[in-house]
Short mmCIF file of C-alpha atoms in Angstrom, two decimals:
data_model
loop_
_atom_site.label_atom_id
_atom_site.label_comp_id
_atom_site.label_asym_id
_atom_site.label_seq_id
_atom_site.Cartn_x
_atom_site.Cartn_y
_atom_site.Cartn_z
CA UNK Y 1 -32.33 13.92 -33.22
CA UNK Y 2 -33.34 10.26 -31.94
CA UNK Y 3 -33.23 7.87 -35.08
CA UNK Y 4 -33.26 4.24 -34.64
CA UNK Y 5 -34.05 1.05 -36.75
CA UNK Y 6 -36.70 -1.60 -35.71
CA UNK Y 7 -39.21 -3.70 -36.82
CA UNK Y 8 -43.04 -3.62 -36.95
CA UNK Y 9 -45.21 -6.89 -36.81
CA UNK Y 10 -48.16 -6.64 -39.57
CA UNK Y 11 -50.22 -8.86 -40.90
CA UNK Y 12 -47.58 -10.26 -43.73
CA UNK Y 13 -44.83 -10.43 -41.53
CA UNK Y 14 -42.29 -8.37 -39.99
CA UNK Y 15 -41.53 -5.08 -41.44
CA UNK Y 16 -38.25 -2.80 -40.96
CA UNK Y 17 -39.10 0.72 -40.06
CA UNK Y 18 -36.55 3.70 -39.27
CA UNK Y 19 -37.91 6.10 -36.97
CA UNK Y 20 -36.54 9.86 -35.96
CA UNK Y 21 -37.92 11.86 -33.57
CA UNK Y 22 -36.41 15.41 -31.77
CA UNK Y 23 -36.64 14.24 -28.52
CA UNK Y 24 -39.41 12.32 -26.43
CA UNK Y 25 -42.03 15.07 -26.25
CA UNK Y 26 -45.01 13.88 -27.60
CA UNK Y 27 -46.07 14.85 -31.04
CA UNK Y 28 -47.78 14.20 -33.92
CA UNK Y 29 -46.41 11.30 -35.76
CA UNK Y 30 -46.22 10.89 -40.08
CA UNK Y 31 -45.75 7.63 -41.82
CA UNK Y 32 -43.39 8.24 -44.65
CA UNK Y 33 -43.72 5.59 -47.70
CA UNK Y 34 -41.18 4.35 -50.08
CA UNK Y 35 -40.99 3.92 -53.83
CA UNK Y 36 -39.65 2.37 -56.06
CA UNK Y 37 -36.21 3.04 -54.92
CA UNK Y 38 -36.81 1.25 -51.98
CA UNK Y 39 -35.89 1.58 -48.22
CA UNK Y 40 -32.43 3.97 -48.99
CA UNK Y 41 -31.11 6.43 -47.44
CA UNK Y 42 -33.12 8.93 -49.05
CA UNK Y 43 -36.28 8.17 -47.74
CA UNK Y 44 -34.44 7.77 -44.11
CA UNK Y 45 -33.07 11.38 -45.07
CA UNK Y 46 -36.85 13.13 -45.93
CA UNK Y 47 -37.93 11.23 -42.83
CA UNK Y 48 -35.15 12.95 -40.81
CA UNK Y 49 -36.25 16.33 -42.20
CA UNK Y 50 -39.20 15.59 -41.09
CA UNK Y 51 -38.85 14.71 -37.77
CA UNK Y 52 -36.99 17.80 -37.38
CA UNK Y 53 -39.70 19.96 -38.40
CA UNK Y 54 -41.06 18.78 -35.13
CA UNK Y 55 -43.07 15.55 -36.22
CA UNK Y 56 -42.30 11.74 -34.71
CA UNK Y 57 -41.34 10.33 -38.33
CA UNK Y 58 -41.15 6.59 -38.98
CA UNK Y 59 -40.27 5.10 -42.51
CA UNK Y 60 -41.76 1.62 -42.60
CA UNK Y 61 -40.56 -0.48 -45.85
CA UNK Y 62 -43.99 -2.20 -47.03
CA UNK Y 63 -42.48 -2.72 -49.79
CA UNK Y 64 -39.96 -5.50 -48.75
CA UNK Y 65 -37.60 -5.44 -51.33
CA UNK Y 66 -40.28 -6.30 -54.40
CA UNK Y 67 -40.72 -4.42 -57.36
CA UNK Y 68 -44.05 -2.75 -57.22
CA UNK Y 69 -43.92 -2.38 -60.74
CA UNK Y 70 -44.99 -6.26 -60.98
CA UNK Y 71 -48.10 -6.79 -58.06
CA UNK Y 72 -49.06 -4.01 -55.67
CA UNK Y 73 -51.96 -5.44 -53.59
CA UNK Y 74 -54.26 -2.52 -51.95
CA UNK Y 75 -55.01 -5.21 -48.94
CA UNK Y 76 -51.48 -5.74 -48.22
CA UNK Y 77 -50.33 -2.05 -48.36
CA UNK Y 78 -53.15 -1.08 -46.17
CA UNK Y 79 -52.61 -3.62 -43.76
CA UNK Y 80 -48.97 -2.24 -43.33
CA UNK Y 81 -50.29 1.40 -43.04
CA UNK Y 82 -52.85 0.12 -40.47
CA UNK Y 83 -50.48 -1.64 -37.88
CA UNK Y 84 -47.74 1.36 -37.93
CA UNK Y 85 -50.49 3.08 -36.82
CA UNK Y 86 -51.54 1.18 -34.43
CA UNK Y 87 -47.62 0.95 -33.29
CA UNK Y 88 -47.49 4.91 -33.56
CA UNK Y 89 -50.95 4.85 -31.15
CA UNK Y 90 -49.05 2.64 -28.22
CA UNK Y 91 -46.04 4.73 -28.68
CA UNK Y 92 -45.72 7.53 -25.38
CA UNK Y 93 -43.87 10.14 -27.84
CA UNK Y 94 -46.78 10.04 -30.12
CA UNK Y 95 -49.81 12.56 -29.57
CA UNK Y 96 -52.83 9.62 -29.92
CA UNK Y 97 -54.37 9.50 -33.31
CA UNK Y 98 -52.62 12.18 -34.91
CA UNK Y 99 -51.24 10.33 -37.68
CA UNK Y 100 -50.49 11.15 -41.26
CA UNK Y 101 -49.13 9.64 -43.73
CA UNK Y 102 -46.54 10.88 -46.93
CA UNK Y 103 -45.36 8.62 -50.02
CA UNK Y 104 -43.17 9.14 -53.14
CA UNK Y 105 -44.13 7.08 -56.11
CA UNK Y 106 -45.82 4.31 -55.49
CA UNK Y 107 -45.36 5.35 -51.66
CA UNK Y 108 -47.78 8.37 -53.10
CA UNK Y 109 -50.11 5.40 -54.36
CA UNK Y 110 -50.12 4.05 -51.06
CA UNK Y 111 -50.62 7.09 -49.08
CA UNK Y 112 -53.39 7.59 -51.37
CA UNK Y 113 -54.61 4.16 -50.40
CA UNK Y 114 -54.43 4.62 -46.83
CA UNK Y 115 -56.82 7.39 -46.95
CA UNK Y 116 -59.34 5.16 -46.89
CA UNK Y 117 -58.52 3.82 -43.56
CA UNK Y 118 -59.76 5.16 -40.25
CA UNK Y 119 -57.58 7.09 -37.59
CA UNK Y 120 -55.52 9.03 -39.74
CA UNK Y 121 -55.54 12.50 -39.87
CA UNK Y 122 -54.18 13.45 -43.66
CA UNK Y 123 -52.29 11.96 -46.33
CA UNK Y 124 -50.20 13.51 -48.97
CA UNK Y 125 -49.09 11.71 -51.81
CA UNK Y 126 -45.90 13.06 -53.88
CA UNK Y 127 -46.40 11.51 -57.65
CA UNK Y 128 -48.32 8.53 -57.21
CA UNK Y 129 -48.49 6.55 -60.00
CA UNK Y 130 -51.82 4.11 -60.41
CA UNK Y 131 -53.84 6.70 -58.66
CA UNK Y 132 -55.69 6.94 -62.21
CA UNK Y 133 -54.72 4.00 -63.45
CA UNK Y 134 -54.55 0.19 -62.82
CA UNK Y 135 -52.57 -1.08 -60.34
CA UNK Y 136 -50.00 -3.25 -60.95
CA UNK Y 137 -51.47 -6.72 -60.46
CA UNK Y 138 -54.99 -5.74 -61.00
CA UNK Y 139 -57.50 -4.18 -62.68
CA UNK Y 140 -58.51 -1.11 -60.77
CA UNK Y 141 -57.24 2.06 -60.17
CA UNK Y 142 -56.30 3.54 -56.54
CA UNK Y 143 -59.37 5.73 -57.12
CA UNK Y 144 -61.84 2.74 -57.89
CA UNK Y 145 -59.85 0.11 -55.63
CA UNK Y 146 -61.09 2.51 -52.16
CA UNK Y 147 -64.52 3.06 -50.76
CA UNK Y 148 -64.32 6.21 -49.80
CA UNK Y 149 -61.08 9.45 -49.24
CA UNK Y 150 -61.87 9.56 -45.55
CA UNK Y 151 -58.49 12.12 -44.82
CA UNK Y 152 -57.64 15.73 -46.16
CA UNK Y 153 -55.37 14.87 -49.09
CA UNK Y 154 -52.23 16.78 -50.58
CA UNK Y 155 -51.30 15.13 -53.91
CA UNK Y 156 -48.31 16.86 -55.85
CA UNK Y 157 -47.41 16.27 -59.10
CA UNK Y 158 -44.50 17.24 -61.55
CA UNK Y 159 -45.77 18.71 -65.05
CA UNK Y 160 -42.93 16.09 -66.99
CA UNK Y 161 -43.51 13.30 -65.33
CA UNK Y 162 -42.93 10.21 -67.51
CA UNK Y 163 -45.46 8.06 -65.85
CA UNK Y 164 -48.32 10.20 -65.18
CA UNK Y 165 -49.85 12.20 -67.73
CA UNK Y 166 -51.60 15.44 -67.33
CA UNK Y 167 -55.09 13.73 -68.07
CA UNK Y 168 -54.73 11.48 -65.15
CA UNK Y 169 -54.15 14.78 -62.44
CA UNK Y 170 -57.62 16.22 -64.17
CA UNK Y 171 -59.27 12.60 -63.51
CA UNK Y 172 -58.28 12.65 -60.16
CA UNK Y 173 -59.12 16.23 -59.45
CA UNK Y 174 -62.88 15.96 -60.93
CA UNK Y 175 -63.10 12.20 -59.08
CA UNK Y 176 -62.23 14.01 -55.91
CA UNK Y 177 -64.10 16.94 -56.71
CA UNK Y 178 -67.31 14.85 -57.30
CA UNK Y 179 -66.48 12.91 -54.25
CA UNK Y 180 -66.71 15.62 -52.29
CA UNK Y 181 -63.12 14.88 -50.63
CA UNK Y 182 -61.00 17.48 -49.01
CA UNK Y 183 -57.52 17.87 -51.38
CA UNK Y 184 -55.05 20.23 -52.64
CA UNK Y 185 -53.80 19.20 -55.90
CA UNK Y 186 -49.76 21.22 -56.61
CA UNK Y 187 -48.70 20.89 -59.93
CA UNK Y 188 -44.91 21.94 -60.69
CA UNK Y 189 -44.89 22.24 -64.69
CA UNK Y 190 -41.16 22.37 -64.90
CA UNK Y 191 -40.55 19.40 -63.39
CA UNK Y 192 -40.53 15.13 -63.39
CA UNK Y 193 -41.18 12.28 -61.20
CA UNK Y 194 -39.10 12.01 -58.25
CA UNK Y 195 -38.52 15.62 -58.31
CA UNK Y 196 -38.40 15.96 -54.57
CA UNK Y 197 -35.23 13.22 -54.31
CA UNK Y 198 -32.04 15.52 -53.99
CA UNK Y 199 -29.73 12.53 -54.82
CA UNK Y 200 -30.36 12.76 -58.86
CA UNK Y 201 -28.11 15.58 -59.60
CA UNK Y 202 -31.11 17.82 -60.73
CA UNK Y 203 -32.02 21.44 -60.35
CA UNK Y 204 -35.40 21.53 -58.73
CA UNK Y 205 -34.52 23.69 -55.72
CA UNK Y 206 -37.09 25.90 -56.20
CA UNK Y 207 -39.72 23.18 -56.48
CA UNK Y 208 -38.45 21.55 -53.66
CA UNK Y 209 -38.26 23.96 -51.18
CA UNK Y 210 -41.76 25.39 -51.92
CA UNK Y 211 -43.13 21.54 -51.76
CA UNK Y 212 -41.42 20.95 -48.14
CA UNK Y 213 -43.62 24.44 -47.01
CA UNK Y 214 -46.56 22.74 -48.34
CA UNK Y 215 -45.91 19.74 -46.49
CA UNK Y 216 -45.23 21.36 -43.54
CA UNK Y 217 -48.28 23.01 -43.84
CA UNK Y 218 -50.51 21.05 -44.38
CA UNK Y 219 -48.93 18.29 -41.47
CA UNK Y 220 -49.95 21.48 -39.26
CA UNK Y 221 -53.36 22.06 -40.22
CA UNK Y 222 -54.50 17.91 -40.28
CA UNK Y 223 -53.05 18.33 -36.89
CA UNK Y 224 -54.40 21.68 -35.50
CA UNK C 1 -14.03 39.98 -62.89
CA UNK C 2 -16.78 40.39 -65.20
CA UNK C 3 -20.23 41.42 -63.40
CA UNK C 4 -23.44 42.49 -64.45
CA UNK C 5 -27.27 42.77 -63.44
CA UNK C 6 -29.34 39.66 -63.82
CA UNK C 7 -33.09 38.57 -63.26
CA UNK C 8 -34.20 35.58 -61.79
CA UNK C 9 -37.65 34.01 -61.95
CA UNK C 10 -38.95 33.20 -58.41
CA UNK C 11 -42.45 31.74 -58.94
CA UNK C 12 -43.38 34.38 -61.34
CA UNK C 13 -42.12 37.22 -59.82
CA UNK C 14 -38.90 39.14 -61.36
CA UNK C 15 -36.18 38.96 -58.85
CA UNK C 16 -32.90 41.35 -59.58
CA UNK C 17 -29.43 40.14 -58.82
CA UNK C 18 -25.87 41.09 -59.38
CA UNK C 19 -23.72 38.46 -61.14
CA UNK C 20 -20.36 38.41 -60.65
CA UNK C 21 -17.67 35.89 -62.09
CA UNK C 22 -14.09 35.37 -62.06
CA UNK C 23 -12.01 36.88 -65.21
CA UNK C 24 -10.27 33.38 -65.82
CA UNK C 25 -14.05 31.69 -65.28
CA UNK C 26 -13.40 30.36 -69.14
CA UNK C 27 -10.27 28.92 -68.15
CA UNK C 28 -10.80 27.11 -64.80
CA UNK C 29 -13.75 25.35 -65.14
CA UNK C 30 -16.54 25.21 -62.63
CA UNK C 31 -16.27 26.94 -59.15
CA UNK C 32 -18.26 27.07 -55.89
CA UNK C 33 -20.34 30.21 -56.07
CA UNK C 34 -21.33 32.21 -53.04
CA UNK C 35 -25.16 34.21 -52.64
CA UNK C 36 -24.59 37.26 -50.92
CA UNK C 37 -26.93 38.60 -48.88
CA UNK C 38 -27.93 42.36 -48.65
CA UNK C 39 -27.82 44.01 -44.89
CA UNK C 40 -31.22 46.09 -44.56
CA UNK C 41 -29.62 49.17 -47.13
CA UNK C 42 -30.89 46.95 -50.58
CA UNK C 43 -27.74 45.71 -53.26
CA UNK C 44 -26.58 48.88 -53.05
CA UNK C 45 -22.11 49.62 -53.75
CA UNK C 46 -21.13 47.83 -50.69
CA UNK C 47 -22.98 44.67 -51.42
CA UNK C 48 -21.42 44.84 -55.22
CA UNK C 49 -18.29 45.69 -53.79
CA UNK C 50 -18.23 42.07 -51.17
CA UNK C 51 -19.63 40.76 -54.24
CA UNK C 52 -16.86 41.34 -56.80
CA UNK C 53 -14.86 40.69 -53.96
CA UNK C 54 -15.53 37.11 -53.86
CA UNK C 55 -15.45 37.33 -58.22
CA UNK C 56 -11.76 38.04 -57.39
CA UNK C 57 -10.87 35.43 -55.08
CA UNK C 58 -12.01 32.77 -57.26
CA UNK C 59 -15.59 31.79 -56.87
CA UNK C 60 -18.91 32.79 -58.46
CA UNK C 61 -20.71 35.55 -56.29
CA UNK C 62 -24.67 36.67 -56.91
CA UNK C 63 -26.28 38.81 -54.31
CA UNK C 64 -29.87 39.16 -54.85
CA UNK C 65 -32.77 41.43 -54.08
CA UNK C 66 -34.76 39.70 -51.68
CA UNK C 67 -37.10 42.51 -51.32
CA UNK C 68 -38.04 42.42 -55.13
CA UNK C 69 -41.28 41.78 -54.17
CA UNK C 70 -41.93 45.19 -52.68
CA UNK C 71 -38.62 47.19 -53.34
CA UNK C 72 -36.88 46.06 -56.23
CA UNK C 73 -34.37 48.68 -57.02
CA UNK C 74 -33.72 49.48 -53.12
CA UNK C 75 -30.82 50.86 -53.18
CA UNK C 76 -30.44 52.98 -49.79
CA UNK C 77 -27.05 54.88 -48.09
CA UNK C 78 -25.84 54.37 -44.90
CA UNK C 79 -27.70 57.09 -43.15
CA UNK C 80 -31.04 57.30 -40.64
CA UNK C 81 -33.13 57.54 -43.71
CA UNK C 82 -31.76 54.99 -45.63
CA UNK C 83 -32.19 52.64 -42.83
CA UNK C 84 -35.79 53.63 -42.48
CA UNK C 85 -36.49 52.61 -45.84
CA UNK C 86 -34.05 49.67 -45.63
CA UNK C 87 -36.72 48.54 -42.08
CA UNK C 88 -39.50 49.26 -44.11
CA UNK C 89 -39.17 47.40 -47.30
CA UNK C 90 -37.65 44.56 -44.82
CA UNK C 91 -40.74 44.33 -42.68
CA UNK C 92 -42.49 43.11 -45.64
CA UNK C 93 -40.06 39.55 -46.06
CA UNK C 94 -41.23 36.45 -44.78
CA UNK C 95 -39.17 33.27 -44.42
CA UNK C 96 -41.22 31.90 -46.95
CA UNK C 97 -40.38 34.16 -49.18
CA UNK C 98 -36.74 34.52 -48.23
CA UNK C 99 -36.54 30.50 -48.88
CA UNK C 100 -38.13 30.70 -52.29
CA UNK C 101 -36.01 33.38 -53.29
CA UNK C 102 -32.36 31.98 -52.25
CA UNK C 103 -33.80 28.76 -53.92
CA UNK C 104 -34.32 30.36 -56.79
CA UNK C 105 -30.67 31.96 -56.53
CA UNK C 106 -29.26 28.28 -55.75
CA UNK C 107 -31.18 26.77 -59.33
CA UNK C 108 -30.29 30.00 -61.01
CA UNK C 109 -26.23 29.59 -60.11
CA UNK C 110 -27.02 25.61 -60.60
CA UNK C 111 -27.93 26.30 -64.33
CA UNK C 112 -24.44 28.21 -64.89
CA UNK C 113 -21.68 26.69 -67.03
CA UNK C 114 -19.24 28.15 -64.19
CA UNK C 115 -20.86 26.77 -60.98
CA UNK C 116 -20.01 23.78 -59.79
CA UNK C 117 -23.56 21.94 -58.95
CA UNK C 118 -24.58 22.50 -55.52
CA UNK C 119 -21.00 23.60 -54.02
CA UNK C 120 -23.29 27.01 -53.04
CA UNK C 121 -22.35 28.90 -49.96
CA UNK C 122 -24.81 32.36 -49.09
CA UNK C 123 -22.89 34.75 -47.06
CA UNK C 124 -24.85 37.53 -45.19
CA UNK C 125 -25.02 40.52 -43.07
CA UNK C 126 -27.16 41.91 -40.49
CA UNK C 127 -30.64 41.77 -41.56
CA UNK C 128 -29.00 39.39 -44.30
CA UNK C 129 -27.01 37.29 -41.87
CA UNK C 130 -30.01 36.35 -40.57
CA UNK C 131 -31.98 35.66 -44.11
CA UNK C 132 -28.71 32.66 -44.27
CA UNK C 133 -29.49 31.21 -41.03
CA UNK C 134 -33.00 31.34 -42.20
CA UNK C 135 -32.33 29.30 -45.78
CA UNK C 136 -29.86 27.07 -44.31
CA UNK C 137 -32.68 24.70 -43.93
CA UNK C 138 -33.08 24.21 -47.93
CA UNK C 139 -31.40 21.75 -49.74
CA UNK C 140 -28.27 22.48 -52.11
CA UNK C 141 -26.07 24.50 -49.93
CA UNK C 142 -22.81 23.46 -48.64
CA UNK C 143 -22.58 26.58 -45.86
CA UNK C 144 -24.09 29.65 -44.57
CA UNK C 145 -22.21 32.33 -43.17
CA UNK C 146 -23.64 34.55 -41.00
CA UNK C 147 -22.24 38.03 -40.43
CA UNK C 148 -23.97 40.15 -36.99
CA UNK C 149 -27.54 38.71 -38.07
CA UNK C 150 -29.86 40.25 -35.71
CA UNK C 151 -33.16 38.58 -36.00
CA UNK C 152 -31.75 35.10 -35.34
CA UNK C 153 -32.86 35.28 -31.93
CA UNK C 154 -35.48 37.22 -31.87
CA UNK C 155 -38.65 37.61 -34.05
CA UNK C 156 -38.54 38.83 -37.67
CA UNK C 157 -40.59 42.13 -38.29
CA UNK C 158 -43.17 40.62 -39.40
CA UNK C 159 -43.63 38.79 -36.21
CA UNK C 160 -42.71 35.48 -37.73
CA UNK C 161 -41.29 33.48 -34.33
CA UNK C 162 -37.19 33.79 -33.97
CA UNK C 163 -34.87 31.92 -36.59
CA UNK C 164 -33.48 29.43 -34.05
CA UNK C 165 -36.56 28.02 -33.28
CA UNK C 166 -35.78 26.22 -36.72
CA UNK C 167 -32.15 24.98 -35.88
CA UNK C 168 -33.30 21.66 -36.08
CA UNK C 169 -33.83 22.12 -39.48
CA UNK C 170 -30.81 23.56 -40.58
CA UNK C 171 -29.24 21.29 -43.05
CA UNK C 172 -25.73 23.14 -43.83
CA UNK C 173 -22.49 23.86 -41.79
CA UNK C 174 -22.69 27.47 -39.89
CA UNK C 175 -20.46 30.21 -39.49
CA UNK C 176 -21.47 33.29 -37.10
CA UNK C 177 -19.60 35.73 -36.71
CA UNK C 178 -20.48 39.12 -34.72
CA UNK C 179 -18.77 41.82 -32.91
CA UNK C 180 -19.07 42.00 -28.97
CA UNK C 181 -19.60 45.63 -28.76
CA UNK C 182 -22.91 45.28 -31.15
CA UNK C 183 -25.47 47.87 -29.83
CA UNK C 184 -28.27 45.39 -31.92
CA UNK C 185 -27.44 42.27 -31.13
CA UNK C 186 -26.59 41.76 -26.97
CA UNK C 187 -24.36 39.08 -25.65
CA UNK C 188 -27.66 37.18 -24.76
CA UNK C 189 -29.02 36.66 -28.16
CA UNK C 190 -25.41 34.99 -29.33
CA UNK C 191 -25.98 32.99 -25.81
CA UNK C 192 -28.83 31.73 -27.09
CA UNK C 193 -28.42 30.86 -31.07
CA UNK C 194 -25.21 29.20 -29.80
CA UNK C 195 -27.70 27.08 -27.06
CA UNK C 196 -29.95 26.25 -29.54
CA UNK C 197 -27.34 25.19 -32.44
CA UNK C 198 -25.99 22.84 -29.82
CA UNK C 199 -29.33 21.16 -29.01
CA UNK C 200 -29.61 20.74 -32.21
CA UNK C 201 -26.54 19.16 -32.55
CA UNK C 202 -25.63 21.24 -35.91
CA UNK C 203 -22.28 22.04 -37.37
CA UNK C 204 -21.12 25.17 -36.58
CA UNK C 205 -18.52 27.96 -35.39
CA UNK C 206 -19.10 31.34 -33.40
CA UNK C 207 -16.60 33.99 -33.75
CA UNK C 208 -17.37 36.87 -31.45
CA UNK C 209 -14.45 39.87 -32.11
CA UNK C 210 -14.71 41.37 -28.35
CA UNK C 211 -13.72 45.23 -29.22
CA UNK C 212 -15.82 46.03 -32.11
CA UNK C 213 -18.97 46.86 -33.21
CA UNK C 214 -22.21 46.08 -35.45
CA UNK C 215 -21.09 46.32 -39.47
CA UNK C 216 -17.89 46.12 -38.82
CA UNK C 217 -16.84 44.56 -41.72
CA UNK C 218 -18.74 47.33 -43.82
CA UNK C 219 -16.65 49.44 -45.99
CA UNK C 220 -13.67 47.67 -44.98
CA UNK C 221 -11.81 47.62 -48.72
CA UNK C 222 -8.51 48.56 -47.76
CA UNK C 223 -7.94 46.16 -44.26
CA UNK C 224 -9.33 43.44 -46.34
CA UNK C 225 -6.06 44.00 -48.53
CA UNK C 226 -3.61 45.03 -45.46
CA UNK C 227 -1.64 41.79 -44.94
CA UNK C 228 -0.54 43.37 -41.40
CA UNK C 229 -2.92 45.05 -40.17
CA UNK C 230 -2.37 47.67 -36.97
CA UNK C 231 -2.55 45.41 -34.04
CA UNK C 232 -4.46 48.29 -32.29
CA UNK C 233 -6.67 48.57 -34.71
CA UNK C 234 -9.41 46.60 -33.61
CA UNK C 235 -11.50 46.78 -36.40
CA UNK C 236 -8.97 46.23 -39.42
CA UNK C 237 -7.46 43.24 -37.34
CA UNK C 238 -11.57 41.27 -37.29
CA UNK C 239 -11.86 42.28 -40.91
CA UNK C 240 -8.36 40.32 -41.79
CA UNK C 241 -8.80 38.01 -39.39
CA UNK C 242 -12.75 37.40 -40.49
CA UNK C 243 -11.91 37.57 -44.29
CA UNK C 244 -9.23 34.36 -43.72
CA UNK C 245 -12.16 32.68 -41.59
CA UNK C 246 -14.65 33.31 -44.59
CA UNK C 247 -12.36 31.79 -47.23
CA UNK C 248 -11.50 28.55 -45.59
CA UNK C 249 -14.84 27.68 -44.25
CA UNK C 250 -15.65 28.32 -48.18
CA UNK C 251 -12.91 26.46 -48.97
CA UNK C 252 -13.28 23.88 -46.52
CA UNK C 253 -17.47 23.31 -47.36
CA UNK C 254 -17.72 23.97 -51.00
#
């Protein structure tokens, strides 16, 4: 495993990024997005996981230390999403335009965000918050802030969690339904948000394990 | 020790298991628990007896039925017919499924007033030695021990490519142990789980006991207890000498 921390140049400003990678082979690349717990070594942990399940993996922290909670600006997190990929495209251990991305949280928000943009292949979104309802900052919804899903998604959500209620996965399965996008919606009723983090002390083994074979499958179809 | 049959919910699906805990388990507080996991013959008395085995030295042990699915009461001897069933009803497991079942056995022991949380070993043997290398990649596990598993290196029965194609994924300390006179498992397949393990630079030990065979830790009660063993007994002096290697790798990851 090849993991190494850098910086990308966006629109903003710079932009740390942790990347991991099995070797230099080229592959298929996926752009994992942080939360609201920020750029930890968690989200440097799922992105090593990923990575070795035979994907380049790069963790870019959009956020930059602010609390999404208070403005999360659709431009701004698309404009992040756009020039890792355009980083991941110049990159020789990256199979050209085969680029997904995969947030928790708000990093689901994003991901969900990013679909909009072209040259990615899929984008899977783990509890996304604001999908349904207004961003923080503003007075849309993910779903009303894009033009138009342009990626297979895979959204997941936990049955308990706090801050997104049951109603809002049935909005956004009959808006995507309507919109005639390509998605998988995985609801796991036994469990909250975060569920996938294995630093909380909580039993969701089960949950988790059957959510990483999603991901992984679904990384390997948007790629096929 | 105090043992008894237990279900556990895998996505719906009933999966039967054999529980067994330490007689002083209200006395000691939480322990590390250990999934054991069945060769081809189903849970049958061997299985309970490793099982109770590791009830008596301390820790929590729960082997589990990972052929629920198709066989649940399997339950086969240790003759050419049993192990035709045991082939059959194992032909039908996926790594999928063997995943979502040892999770399952990893939340089940996690919900336990006398598990420690996530100080989980699994512990397997020939078909089941490779089902641990194959759930070593999920989370919650602290080590998987690996007795003679003989689809690491090559493909499951279902065709599903060989386990160590997934070393990089392996997320737990390894401990593989086999016997150099195996007629299923050649010199060459150990060669090449040990080749791929390093590439992946994973955390592990291979312990190959030159002069015996496949199982050879099967039915091996009374070595197990011989503190000095014949030292021209090959096979009583791997089972003592494997026995100490299982308990402080437990010891020493859990």
């Amino acid at each position: 495993m090849i993991v190494e921390e850098l910086t990308i140049d966006a629109p903003r400003g710079a932009m740390k990024a942790f990347i991991a990678r099995l070797d230099s082979k080229p592959r298929p690349a996926v752009i994992v997005l942080e939360g609201i717990y920020g750029f930890d070594d968690e989200i440097k942990r799922i992105t090593t996981q990923t990575a070795a399940a035979g994907f380049v993996a790069i963790a870019i922290d959009y956020l930059r230390g602010a609390d999404p909670n208070v403005v999360f600006a659709t431009k701004d997190v698309c404009d992040d999403i756009a020039a890792t990929r355009d980083w991941l495209n110049r990159q020789p251990d990256v199979q050209h335009g085969k680029i997904a991305t995969w947030g928790f949280g708000f990093g689901g928000t994003a991901a969900f965000l990013g679909s909009s943009l072209p040259g990615l292949s899929g984008a899977i979104a783990f509890y996304g918050q604001s999908i349904a309802r207004p961003l923080p900052g503003a007075h849309k919804p993910a779903l009303d802030e894009i033009e138009k899903v342009r990626t297979p998604l895979l959204l997941v959500f936990g049955g308990h969690d706090e801050l997104i209620g049951t109603n809002e996965v049935a909005l956004i399965r009959d808006r995507l339904t309507a919109d005639g996008a390509t998605f998988q919606i995985q609801e796991y009723p036994e469990v909250g948000h975060s569920f996938f983090r294995e630093d909380l002390g909580t039993i969701a083994t089960r949950q988790i394990a059957d959510a990483w074979d999603r991901v992984v499958s679904f990384l390997r179809a948007v790629f096929a | 020790m105090l043992s008894r049959s237990v279900t556990i919910d895998v996505a719906g699906a009933p999966m039967p298991a054999y529980l067994a805990l330490p007689t002083d388990v209200d006395f000691a507080g939480k322990r590390p628990a250990v999934i054991v996991l069945q060769e081809i013959f189903g849970v049958n008395a061997e299985v309970k007896r490793i099982t109770d085995l590791l009830a008596a030295s301390g820790y929590v042990g729960l082997a589990i039925n990972y052929y629920h699915r198709t066989d649940p009461q399997l339950n086969e001897p240790y003759t050419p017919e049993g192990m035709q069933n045991g082939f059959k009803a194992a032909g039908a497991v996926t790594k999928a499924s063997l995943r979502a079942d040892v999770a399952a056995a990893i939340d089940f022991l996690n919900a336990q007033d006398a598990v420690e949380f996530n100080h989980i070993a699994t512990w397997g043997f020939c078909f089941g030695g490779m089902v641990a290398f194959v759930t070593a990649t999920l989370p919650g596990l602290s080590a998987a021990i690996c007795f003679y598993g003989g689809h690491i290196a090559k493909p499951l029965p279902d065709g599903e490519p060989a386990p160590i194609g997934d070393a990089a994924e392996i997320r737990c300390p390894l401990l593989l142990v086999y016997g150099g006179q195996d007629d299923f498992i050649p010199a060459a397949d150990i060669d090449a789980t040990r080749a791929a393990l390093t590439a992946a630079h994973k955390d592990f030990q291979i312990q190959v006991y030159p002069d015996v065979g496949h199982a050879f830790f099967r039915d091996s009660g009374a070595a197990m207890l011989d503190d000095s063993p014949d030292p021209d007994d090959a096979v009583a002096t791997a089972v003592a000498d494997a026995w100490d290697r299982v308990q402080s790798y437990i010891g020493d990851h859990c």
